[in-house]
Structure formats: structure tokens, C-alpha cells
Amino acid sequence: MDFVDKCDAFGVKMGEKLMELKKSYKGFVVWMICFLVCCFGGAFLGIENAELATRITMNVMTLSIAILTYMIYRNGYIYWYTGITYEEAAAVSEERRKKYAWKSFKLFGIFALVYLVITIILHMCHVHFWVDLVFGTLALIVVAVRTIWFKL
């Protein structure tokens, strides 16, 4: 008996406990509202230095994305990601959903921390904010594209 005989169509091992997955987007909606409030709320903080305000906003955005990936990891709502349907997510075990979500959380979390350190260094060195704005945007695209290869 080989591995194929012991698994179903989604690769779930026979006898592996499937945790019921509720379909809900409430957490995502709450995150989106908080994301918008934090990003646009920065304009009302009264920071006179436009470069500092831009750096803070960019870091809030990258940290928010890392928080979203943590929420997905914590709750197993991997169907919030594009490319995975609710049915596909519900058909696999909680362990497989968490393993899949952990990869994205780890990648976006590392990116958020690295970007924070880089923006602090660039600000202290008086480098123009366009450098970290362009770097952050390109790096975020690379990180997002990298997650495409993750398999459930």
C-alpha cells in the first residue's frame, strides 16, 4: 500500500482529523477597516516631516499585512488568499491549513521586520524617502509573488 492509497483527492491522510471550518469574512472586514483607519489616520497625526510620515505609513501598511497573515494562520482562513476556495480549505485538515498559512505569515513577518529596520536606518542616514518607498513596494511585490508557489 503506497502513499496514494492512504490519501484522498486533496492529499489528506486517511484518518486525519478534519476540523470544521466556518466560512466567515468578518475578521477580514474588521482588518480592512482598521487598515484604512491606520493608513489614512496618519494624515491627522500632525507630523510636519513628510518623509517621516511616509515612512511611518509604509511601516504601518507592511505590519498590517503581516498581522493579516497572522490572523489567517491563527484561524485557518486560508480561503482569504486568492487562489484557494473555501471548499478546498475545508477539505484539508487544520494542520495542513496552518502549515500553509505559516509559510505566508513567516515570509510577510520577516519582510515587515526587515523593512522596519531598513527604514529606520535610511531615516537616520537622511536618505530620501523615495528610496525606501521604491524598495518597499518592489520587495512587497517579490514577497507576494513568492507566495504563489506555496502549495496546499
GROMACS .gro file of N, CA and C in nm:
model
  456
    1MET      N    1   0.085  -0.118   0.000
    1MET     CA    2   0.000   0.000   0.000
    1MET      C    3   0.089   0.124   0.000
    2ASP      N    4   0.075   0.208  -0.101
    2ASP     CA    5   0.160   0.327  -0.109
    2ASP      C    6   0.086   0.451  -0.059
    3PHE      N    7   0.154   0.566  -0.068
    3PHE     CA    8   0.101   0.692  -0.015
    3PHE      C    9  -0.032   0.729  -0.081
    4VAL      N   10  -0.045   0.706  -0.212
    4VAL     CA   11  -0.166   0.742  -0.284
    4VAL      C   12  -0.286   0.666  -0.228
    5ASP      N   13  -0.267   0.541  -0.192
    5ASP     CA   14  -0.376   0.461  -0.139
    5ASP      C   15  -0.421   0.510  -0.001
    6LYS      N   16  -0.334   0.576   0.070
    6LYS     CA   17  -0.365   0.621   0.205
    6LYS      C   18  -0.420   0.763   0.210
    7CYS      N   19  -0.435   0.829   0.092
    7CYS     CA   20  -0.478   0.968   0.089
    7CYS      C   21  -0.600   0.985   0.000
    8ASP      N   22  -0.677   1.089   0.028
    8ASP     CA   23  -0.791   1.121  -0.058
    8ASP      C   24  -0.746   1.214  -0.170
    9ALA      N   25  -0.840   1.270  -0.244
    9ALA     CA   26  -0.808   1.354  -0.360
    9ALA      C   27  -0.730   1.480  -0.324
   10PHE      N   28  -0.747   1.531  -0.202
   10PHE     CA   29  -0.675   1.652  -0.162
   10PHE      C   30  -0.544   1.621  -0.090
   11GLY      N   31  -0.506   1.495  -0.082
   11GLY     CA   32  -0.383   1.457  -0.016
   11GLY      C   33  -0.395   1.447   0.134
   12VAL      N   34  -0.518   1.444   0.187
   12VAL     CA   35  -0.539   1.431   0.331
   12VAL      C   36  -0.521   1.285   0.368
   13LYS      N   37  -0.439   1.259   0.467
   13LYS     CA   38  -0.417   1.122   0.511
   13LYS      C   39  -0.546   1.065   0.568
   14MET      N   40  -0.574   0.944   0.533
   14MET     CA   41  -0.694   0.879   0.583
   14MET      C   42  -0.686   0.871   0.736
   15GLY      N   43  -0.793   0.906   0.801
   15GLY     CA   44  -0.797   0.904   0.946
   15GLY      C   45  -0.750   1.034   1.008
   16GLU      N   46  -0.698   1.127   0.928
   16GLU     CA   47  -0.653   1.256   0.981
   16GLU      C   48  -0.776   1.338   1.017
   17LYS      N   49  -0.775   1.396   1.135
   17LYS     CA   50  -0.891   1.469   1.184
   17LYS      C   51  -0.910   1.599   1.106
   18LEU      N   52  -1.031   1.616   1.053
   18LEU     CA   53  -1.065   1.740   0.983
   18LEU      C   54  -1.145   1.828   1.077
   19MET      N   55  -1.094   1.948   1.104
   19MET     CA   56  -1.163   2.043   1.190
   19MET      C   57  -1.260   2.121   1.103
   20GLU      N   58  -1.385   2.134   1.148
   20GLU     CA   59  -1.483   2.207   1.069
   20GLU      C   60  -1.438   2.351   1.054
   21LEU      N   61  -1.448   2.400   0.933
   21LEU     CA   62  -1.405   2.536   0.901
   21LEU      C   63  -1.528   2.619   0.869
   22LYS      N   64  -1.553   2.722   0.950
   22LYS     CA   65  -1.666   2.810   0.924
   22LYS      C   66  -1.625   2.911   0.818
   23LYS      N   67  -1.719   2.939   0.729
   23LYS     CA   68  -1.693   3.039   0.626
   23LYS      C   69  -1.733   3.175   0.680
   24SER      N   70  -1.635   3.262   0.698
   24SER     CA   71  -1.661   3.393   0.755
   24SER      C   72  -1.557   3.493   0.704
   25TYR      N   73  -1.605   3.610   0.673
   25TYR     CA   74  -1.515   3.717   0.631
   25TYR      C   75  -1.520   3.833   0.730
   26LYS      N   76  -1.579   3.814   0.847
   26LYS     CA   77  -1.591   3.921   0.947
   26LYS      C   78  -1.454   3.973   0.988
   27GLY      N   79  -1.363   3.882   1.018
   27GLY     CA   80  -1.229   3.923   1.059
   27GLY      C   81  -1.158   4.002   0.951
   28PHE      N   82  -1.177   3.961   0.827
   28PHE     CA   83  -1.114   4.031   0.716
   28PHE      C   84  -1.171   4.172   0.702
   29VAL      N   85  -1.302   4.186   0.717
   29VAL     CA   86  -1.367   4.317   0.707
   29VAL      C   87  -1.317   4.408   0.821
   30VAL      N   88  -1.308   4.353   0.941
   30VAL     CA   89  -1.257   4.431   1.055
   30VAL      C   90  -1.113   4.473   1.029
   31TRP      N   91  -1.032   4.380   0.978
   31TRP     CA   92  -0.892   4.412   0.947
   31TRP      C   93  -0.887   4.523   0.842
   32MET      N   94  -0.969   4.512   0.738
   32MET     CA   95  -0.968   4.612   0.630
   32MET      C   96  -1.005   4.750   0.683
   33ILE      N   97  -1.105   4.758   0.770
   33ILE     CA   98  -1.144   4.887   0.828
   33ILE      C   99  -1.030   4.944   0.913
   34CYS      N  100  -0.970   4.859   0.997
   34CYS     CA  101  -0.856   4.904   1.079
   34CYS      C  102  -0.739   4.948   0.992
   35PHE      N  103  -0.713   4.874   0.886
   35PHE     CA  104  -0.606   4.907   0.792
   35PHE      C  105  -0.628   5.046   0.734
   36LEU      N  106  -0.747   5.071   0.686
   36LEU     CA  107  -0.778   5.202   0.626
   36LEU      C  108  -0.770   5.315   0.729
   37VAL      N  109  -0.823   5.290   0.849
   37VAL     CA  110  -0.818   5.392   0.955
   37VAL      C  111  -0.672   5.423   0.991
   38CYS      N  112  -0.591   5.321   1.005
   38CYS     CA  113  -0.450   5.342   1.042
   38CYS      C  114  -0.373   5.414   0.930
   39CYS      N  115  -0.396   5.373   0.807
   39CYS     CA  116  -0.322   5.434   0.696
   39CYS      C  117  -0.364   5.578   0.673
   40PHE      N  118  -0.493   5.603   0.669
   40PHE     CA  119  -0.540   5.740   0.645
   40PHE      C  120  -0.539   5.824   0.772
   41GLY      N  121  -0.546   5.759   0.886
   41GLY     CA  122  -0.541   5.831   1.013
   41GLY      C  123  -0.408   5.897   1.039
   42GLY      N  124  -0.303   5.843   0.979
   42GLY     CA  125  -0.170   5.901   0.994
   42GLY      C  126  -0.163   6.044   0.944
   43ALA      N  127  -0.249   6.078   0.852
   43ALA     CA  128  -0.251   6.215   0.798
   43ALA      C  129  -0.295   6.316   0.903
   44PHE      N  130  -0.364   6.269   1.005
   44PHE     CA  131  -0.417   6.358   1.108
   44PHE      C  132  -0.330   6.362   1.234
   45LEU      N  133  -0.213   6.299   1.229
   45LEU     CA  134  -0.124   6.299   1.345
   45LEU      C  135  -0.049   6.430   1.361
   46GLY      N  136  -0.045   6.510   1.257
   46GLY     CA  137   0.022   6.638   1.265
   46GLY      C  138   0.173   6.629   1.252
   47ILE      N  139   0.222   6.526   1.188
   47ILE     CA  140   0.368   6.514   1.167
   47ILE      C  141   0.406   6.608   1.053
   48GLU      N  142   0.493   6.703   1.083
   48GLU     CA  143   0.533   6.803   0.985
   48GLU      C  144   0.631   6.748   0.882
   49ASN      N  145   0.710   6.649   0.921
   49ASN     CA  146   0.810   6.592   0.832
   49ASN      C  147   0.743   6.490   0.740
   50ALA      N  148   0.730   6.525   0.612
   50ALA     CA  149   0.661   6.439   0.515
   50ALA      C  150   0.734   6.306   0.496
   51GLU      N  151   0.865   6.309   0.502
   51GLU     CA  152   0.942   6.185   0.485
   51GLU      C  153   0.914   6.089   0.601
   52LEU      N  154   0.914   6.141   0.721
   52LEU     CA  155   0.886   6.058   0.838
   52LEU      C  156   0.744   6.004   0.833
   53ALA      N  157   0.650   6.089   0.795
   53ALA     CA  158   0.510   6.046   0.786
   53ALA      C  159   0.494   5.935   0.682
   54THR      N  160   0.562   5.948   0.570
   54THR     CA  161   0.557   5.844   0.466
   54THR      C  162   0.618   5.714   0.516
   55ARG      N  163   0.730   5.723   0.583
   55ARG     CA  164   0.794   5.602   0.636
   55ARG      C  165   0.705   5.534   0.740
   56ILE      N  166   0.645   5.612   0.826
   56ILE     CA  167   0.555   5.554   0.927
   56ILE      C  168   0.437   5.485   0.859
   57THR      N  169   0.378   5.552   0.761
   57THR     CA  170   0.263   5.494   0.690
   57THR      C  171   0.302   5.365   0.619
   58MET      N  172   0.415   5.364   0.554
   58MET     CA  173   0.460   5.242   0.485
   58MET      C  174   0.483   5.128   0.584
   59ASN      N  175   0.540   5.161   0.700
   59ASN     CA  176   0.562   5.056   0.800
   59ASN      C  177   0.431   5.007   0.860
   60VAL      N  178   0.335   5.096   0.879
   60VAL     CA  179   0.203   5.054   0.927
   60VAL      C  180   0.141   4.959   0.825
   61MET      N  181   0.155   4.990   0.697
   61MET     CA  182   0.098   4.905   0.593
   61MET      C  183   0.165   4.767   0.591
   62THR      N  184   0.297   4.762   0.597
   62THR     CA  185   0.364   4.632   0.593
   62THR      C  186   0.335   4.551   0.720
   63LEU      N  187   0.331   4.619   0.833
   63LEU     CA  188   0.297   4.550   0.958
   63LEU      C  189   0.153   4.499   0.953
   64SER      N  190   0.063   4.578   0.895
   64SER     CA  191  -0.077   4.536   0.883
   64SER      C  192  -0.091   4.411   0.798
   65ILE      N  193  -0.014   4.402   0.692
   65ILE     CA  194  -0.019   4.283   0.607
   65ILE      C  195   0.033   4.162   0.685
   66ALA      N  196   0.138   4.182   0.764
   66ALA     CA  197   0.188   4.073   0.847
   66ALA      C  198   0.083   4.031   0.950
   67ILE      N  199   0.011   4.128   1.006
   67ILE     CA  200  -0.095   4.097   1.102
   67ILE      C  201  -0.207   4.018   1.033
   68LEU      N  202  -0.242   4.057   0.911
   68LEU     CA  203  -0.344   3.982   0.837
   68LEU      C  204  -0.301   3.838   0.814
   69THR      N  205  -0.176   3.817   0.776
   69THR     CA  206  -0.129   3.679   0.754
   69THR      C  207  -0.127   3.602   0.885
   70TYR      N  208  -0.102   3.670   0.997
   70TYR     CA  209  -0.110   3.602   1.127
   70TYR      C  210  -0.253   3.563   1.159
   71MET      N  211  -0.347   3.652   1.130
   71MET     CA  212  -0.489   3.620   1.153
   71MET      C  213  -0.530   3.498   1.071
   72ILE      N  214  -0.484   3.493   0.947
   72ILE     CA  215  -0.515   3.379   0.861
   72ILE      C  216  -0.453   3.253   0.919
   73TYR      N  217  -0.329   3.262   0.965
   73TYR     CA  218  -0.262   3.147   1.027
   73TYR      C  219  -0.336   3.103   1.152
   74ARG      N  220  -0.368   3.196   1.237
   74ARG     CA  221  -0.431   3.165   1.365
   74ARG      C  222  -0.569   3.099   1.349
   75ASN      N  223  -0.647   3.147   1.252
   75ASN     CA  224  -0.783   3.098   1.234
   75ASN      C  225  -0.798   2.994   1.124
   76GLY      N  226  -0.695   2.976   1.043
   76GLY     CA  227  -0.702   2.878   0.935
   76GLY      C  228  -0.785   2.922   0.817
   77TYR      N  229  -0.814   3.051   0.805
   77TYR     CA  230  -0.897   3.102   0.696
   77TYR      C  231  -0.814   3.124   0.570
   78ILE      N  232  -0.753   3.019   0.521
   78ILE     CA  233  -0.665   3.033   0.405
   78ILE      C  234  -0.742   3.066   0.278
   79TYR      N  235  -0.873   3.050   0.280
   79TYR     CA  236  -0.952   3.086   0.163
   79TYR      C  237  -0.959   3.238   0.145
   80TRP      N  238  -0.911   3.315   0.242
   80TRP     CA  239  -0.899   3.460   0.224
   80TRP      C  240  -0.793   3.490   0.120
   81TYR      N  241  -0.698   3.398   0.101
   81TYR     CA  242  -0.597   3.416  -0.003
   81TYR      C  243  -0.658   3.390  -0.140
   82THR      N  244  -0.614   3.463  -0.237
   82THR     CA  245  -0.658   3.438  -0.373
   82THR      C  246  -0.602   3.305  -0.419
   83GLY      N  247  -0.685   3.229  -0.488
   83GLY     CA  248  -0.639   3.101  -0.543
   83GLY      C  249  -0.680   2.981  -0.463
   84ILE      N  250  -0.737   3.002  -0.344
   84ILE     CA  251  -0.785   2.890  -0.262
   84ILE      C  252  -0.932   2.914  -0.233
   85THR      N  253  -1.014   2.819  -0.270
   85THR     CA  254  -1.157   2.832  -0.244
   85THR      C  255  -1.187   2.782  -0.103
   86TYR      N  256  -1.303   2.820  -0.054
   86TYR     CA  257  -1.346   2.772   0.077
   86TYR      C  258  -1.355   2.620   0.077
   87GLU      N  259  -1.407   2.564  -0.030
   87GLU     CA  260  -1.423   2.419  -0.040
   87GLU      C  261  -1.288   2.348  -0.031
   88GLU      N  262  -1.187   2.402  -0.098
   88GLU     CA  263  -1.053   2.343  -0.092
   88GLU      C  264  -0.998   2.353   0.051
   89ALA      N  265  -1.018   2.467   0.114
   89ALA     CA  266  -0.968   2.486   0.250
   89ALA      C  267  -1.039   2.394   0.348
   90ALA      N  268  -1.170   2.378   0.332
   90ALA     CA  269  -1.247   2.294   0.423
   90ALA      C  270  -1.215   2.146   0.405
   91ALA      N  271  -1.165   2.109   0.288
   91ALA     CA  272  -1.139   1.969   0.259
   91ALA      C  273  -1.008   1.917   0.318
   92VAL      N  274  -0.924   2.007   0.369
   92VAL     CA  275  -0.796   1.963   0.426
   92VAL      C  276  -0.799   1.982   0.577
   93SER      N  277  -0.705   1.918   0.643
   93SER     CA  278  -0.701   1.923   0.789
   93SER      C  279  -0.658   2.061   0.838
   94GLU      N  280  -0.690   2.088   0.963
   94GLU     CA  281  -0.649   2.214   1.025
   94GLU      C  282  -0.497   2.226   1.025
   95GLU      N  283  -0.431   2.116   1.047
   95GLU     CA  284  -0.284   2.116   1.048
   95GLU      C  285  -0.228   2.158   0.912
   96ARG      N  286  -0.285   2.109   0.805
   96ARG     CA  287  -0.239   2.146   0.671
   96ARG      C  288  -0.270   2.292   0.642
   97ARG      N  289  -0.386   2.341   0.686
   97ARG     CA  290  -0.419   2.482   0.666
   97ARG      C  291  -0.321   2.571   0.741
   98LYS      N  292  -0.291   2.534   0.865
   98LYS     CA  293  -0.198   2.615   0.945
   98LYS      C  294  -0.056   2.611   0.887
   99LYS      N  295  -0.016   2.495   0.839
   99LYS     CA  296   0.117   2.482   0.779
   99LYS      C  297   0.128   2.572   0.656
  100TYR      N  298   0.023   2.572   0.575
  100TYR     CA  299   0.020   2.656   0.456
  100TYR      C  300   0.023   2.804   0.495
  101ALA      N  301  -0.061   2.843   0.591
  101ALA     CA  302  -0.069   2.983   0.633
  101ALA      C  303   0.059   3.028   0.702
  102TRP      N  304   0.127   2.937   0.773
  102TRP     CA  305   0.251   2.972   0.843
  102TRP      C  306   0.357   3.020   0.745
  103LYS      N  307   0.363   2.958   0.628
  103LYS     CA  308   0.463   2.998   0.528
  103LYS      C  309   0.444   3.144   0.488
  104SER      N  310   0.320   3.185   0.464
  104SER     CA  311   0.294   3.324   0.427
  104SER      C  312   0.320   3.418   0.543
  105PHE      N  313   0.276   3.379   0.662
  105PHE     CA  314   0.299   3.464   0.780
  105PHE      C  315   0.449   3.485   0.802
  106LYS      N  316   0.525   3.378   0.794
  106LYS     CA  317   0.669   3.388   0.816
  106LYS      C  318   0.733   3.482   0.713
  107LEU      N  319   0.696   3.467   0.588
  107LEU     CA  320   0.753   3.549   0.482
  107LEU      C  321   0.716   3.697   0.498
  108PHE      N  322   0.588   3.725   0.520
  108PHE     CA  323   0.544   3.865   0.536
  108PHE      C  324   0.591   3.923   0.669
  109GLY      N  325   0.600   3.842   0.773
  109GLY     CA  326   0.651   3.889   0.901
  109GLY      C  327   0.798   3.929   0.894
  110ILE      N  328   0.877   3.846   0.830
  110ILE     CA  329   1.019   3.879   0.811
  110ILE      C  330   1.033   4.005   0.728
  111PHE      N  331   0.954   4.013   0.621
  111PHE     CA  332   0.958   4.133   0.537
  111PHE      C  333   0.926   4.258   0.619
  112ALA      N  334   0.821   4.253   0.701
  112ALA     CA  335   0.782   4.370   0.780
  112ALA      C  336   0.893   4.412   0.876
  113LEU      N  337   0.957   4.315   0.940
  113LEU     CA  338   1.066   4.348   1.034
  113LEU      C  339   1.188   4.404   0.961
  114VAL      N  340   1.225   4.342   0.850
  114VAL     CA  341   1.340   4.390   0.772
  114VAL      C  342   1.312   4.531   0.719
  115TYR      N  343   1.191   4.552   0.670
  115TYR     CA  344   1.156   4.684   0.617
  115TYR      C  345   1.160   4.790   0.728
  116LEU      N  346   1.114   4.755   0.847
  116LEU     CA  347   1.119   4.849   0.959
  116LEU      C  348   1.263   4.889   0.989
  117VAL      N  349   1.351   4.792   0.997
  117VAL     CA  350   1.492   4.821   1.026
  117VAL      C  351   1.554   4.907   0.915
  118ILE      N  352   1.525   4.872   0.791
  118ILE     CA  353   1.581   4.947   0.679
  118ILE      C  354   1.532   5.091   0.679
  119THR      N  355   1.402   5.112   0.705
  119THR     CA  356   1.351   5.249   0.704
  119THR      C  357   1.409   5.331   0.819
  120ILE      N  358   1.431   5.269   0.933
  120ILE     CA  359   1.494   5.341   1.045
  120ILE      C  360   1.636   5.383   1.007
  121ILE      N  361   1.711   5.290   0.949
  121ILE     CA  362   1.849   5.321   0.909
  121ILE      C  363   1.851   5.431   0.802
  122LEU      N  364   1.765   5.418   0.701
  122LEU     CA  365   1.761   5.518   0.595
  122LEU      C  366   1.718   5.654   0.647
  123HIS      N  367   1.628   5.657   0.743
  123HIS     CA  368   1.585   5.785   0.800
  123HIS      C  369   1.698   5.848   0.881
  124MET      N  370   1.768   5.766   0.958
  124MET     CA  371   1.879   5.819   1.038
  124MET      C  372   1.994   5.867   0.949
  125CYS      N  373   2.009   5.808   0.832
  125CYS     CA  374   2.115   5.848   0.739
  125CYS      C  375   2.068   5.959   0.645
  126HIS      N  376   1.947   6.009   0.665
  126HIS     CA  377   1.889   6.117   0.585
  126HIS      C  378   1.882   6.084   0.437
  127VAL      N  379   1.852   5.958   0.407
  127VAL     CA  380   1.831   5.917   0.269
  127VAL      C  381   1.689   5.953   0.231
  128HIS      N  382   1.671   6.000   0.110
  128HIS     CA  383   1.539   6.043   0.064
  128HIS      C  384   1.438   5.928   0.074
  129PHE      N  385   1.317   5.962   0.116
  129PHE     CA  386   1.216   5.858   0.141
  129PHE      C  387   1.176   5.782   0.016
  130TRP      N  388   1.203   5.835  -0.102
  130TRP     CA  389   1.170   5.762  -0.225
  130TRP      C  390   1.248   5.632  -0.235
  131VAL      N  391   1.366   5.628  -0.177
  131VAL     CA  392   1.446   5.505  -0.181
  131VAL      C  393   1.374   5.392  -0.108
  132ASP      N  394   1.330   5.417   0.015
  132ASP     CA  395   1.262   5.309   0.086
  132ASP      C  396   1.120   5.289   0.037
  133LEU      N  397   1.059   5.390  -0.022
  133LEU     CA  398   0.927   5.373  -0.082
  133LEU      C  399   0.935   5.277  -0.202
  134VAL      N  400   1.032   5.300  -0.288
  134VAL     CA  401   1.051   5.213  -0.405
  134VAL      C  402   1.096   5.074  -0.360
  135PHE      N  403   1.192   5.069  -0.268
  135PHE     CA  404   1.239   4.939  -0.217
  135PHE      C  405   1.124   4.861  -0.154
  136GLY      N  406   1.046   4.928  -0.069
  136GLY     CA  407   0.936   4.861  -0.001
  136GLY      C  408   0.831   4.808  -0.098
  137THR      N  409   0.798   4.888  -0.198
  137THR     CA  410   0.699   4.846  -0.296
  137THR      C  411   0.749   4.727  -0.377
  138LEU      N  412   0.871   4.736  -0.426
  138LEU     CA  413   0.926   4.624  -0.505
  138LEU      C  414   0.943   4.498  -0.421
  139ALA      N  415   0.992   4.514  -0.299
  139ALA     CA  416   1.011   4.398  -0.211
  139ALA      C  417   0.877   4.334  -0.176
  140LEU      N  418   0.774   4.415  -0.154
  140LEU     CA  419   0.641   4.361  -0.125
  140LEU      C  420   0.587   4.281  -0.243
  141ILE      N  421   0.611   4.330  -0.363
  141ILE     CA  422   0.569   4.257  -0.483
  141ILE      C  423   0.641   4.123  -0.491
  142VAL      N  424   0.772   4.123  -0.465
  142VAL     CA  425   0.850   4.000  -0.470
  142VAL      C  426   0.800   3.900  -0.365
  143VAL      N  427   0.774   3.948  -0.244
  143VAL     CA  428   0.724   3.860  -0.137
  143VAL      C  429   0.588   3.803  -0.175
  144ALA      N  430   0.499   3.887  -0.227
  144ALA     CA  431   0.366   3.841  -0.265
  144ALA      C  432   0.373   3.738  -0.377
  145VAL      N  433   0.456   3.764  -0.476
  145VAL     CA  434   0.471   3.669  -0.587
  145VAL      C  435   0.532   3.538  -0.537
  146ARG      N  436   0.621   3.548  -0.442
  146ARG     CA  437   0.684   3.426  -0.387
  146ARG      C  438   0.580   3.333  -0.325
  147THR      N  439   0.475   3.388  -0.268
  147THR     CA  440   0.373   3.303  -0.205
  147THR      C  441   0.291   3.225  -0.305
  148ILE      N  442   0.296   3.262  -0.431
  148ILE     CA  443   0.220   3.191  -0.535
  148ILE      C  444   0.264   3.045  -0.543
  149TRP      N  445   0.389   3.018  -0.517
  149TRP     CA  446   0.441   2.881  -0.529
  149TRP      C  447   0.408   2.793  -0.409
  150PHE      N  448   0.352   2.850  -0.304
  150PHE     CA  449   0.315   2.768  -0.189
  150PHE      C  450   0.201   2.675  -0.228
  151LYS      N  451   0.213   2.550  -0.193
  151LYS     CA  452   0.110   2.451  -0.224
  151LYS      C  453   0.039   2.408  -0.099
  152LEU      N  454  -0.091   2.386  -0.112
  152LEU     CA  455  -0.173   2.339  -0.002
  152LEU      C  456  -0.150   2.191   0.014
   0.00000   0.00000   0.00000
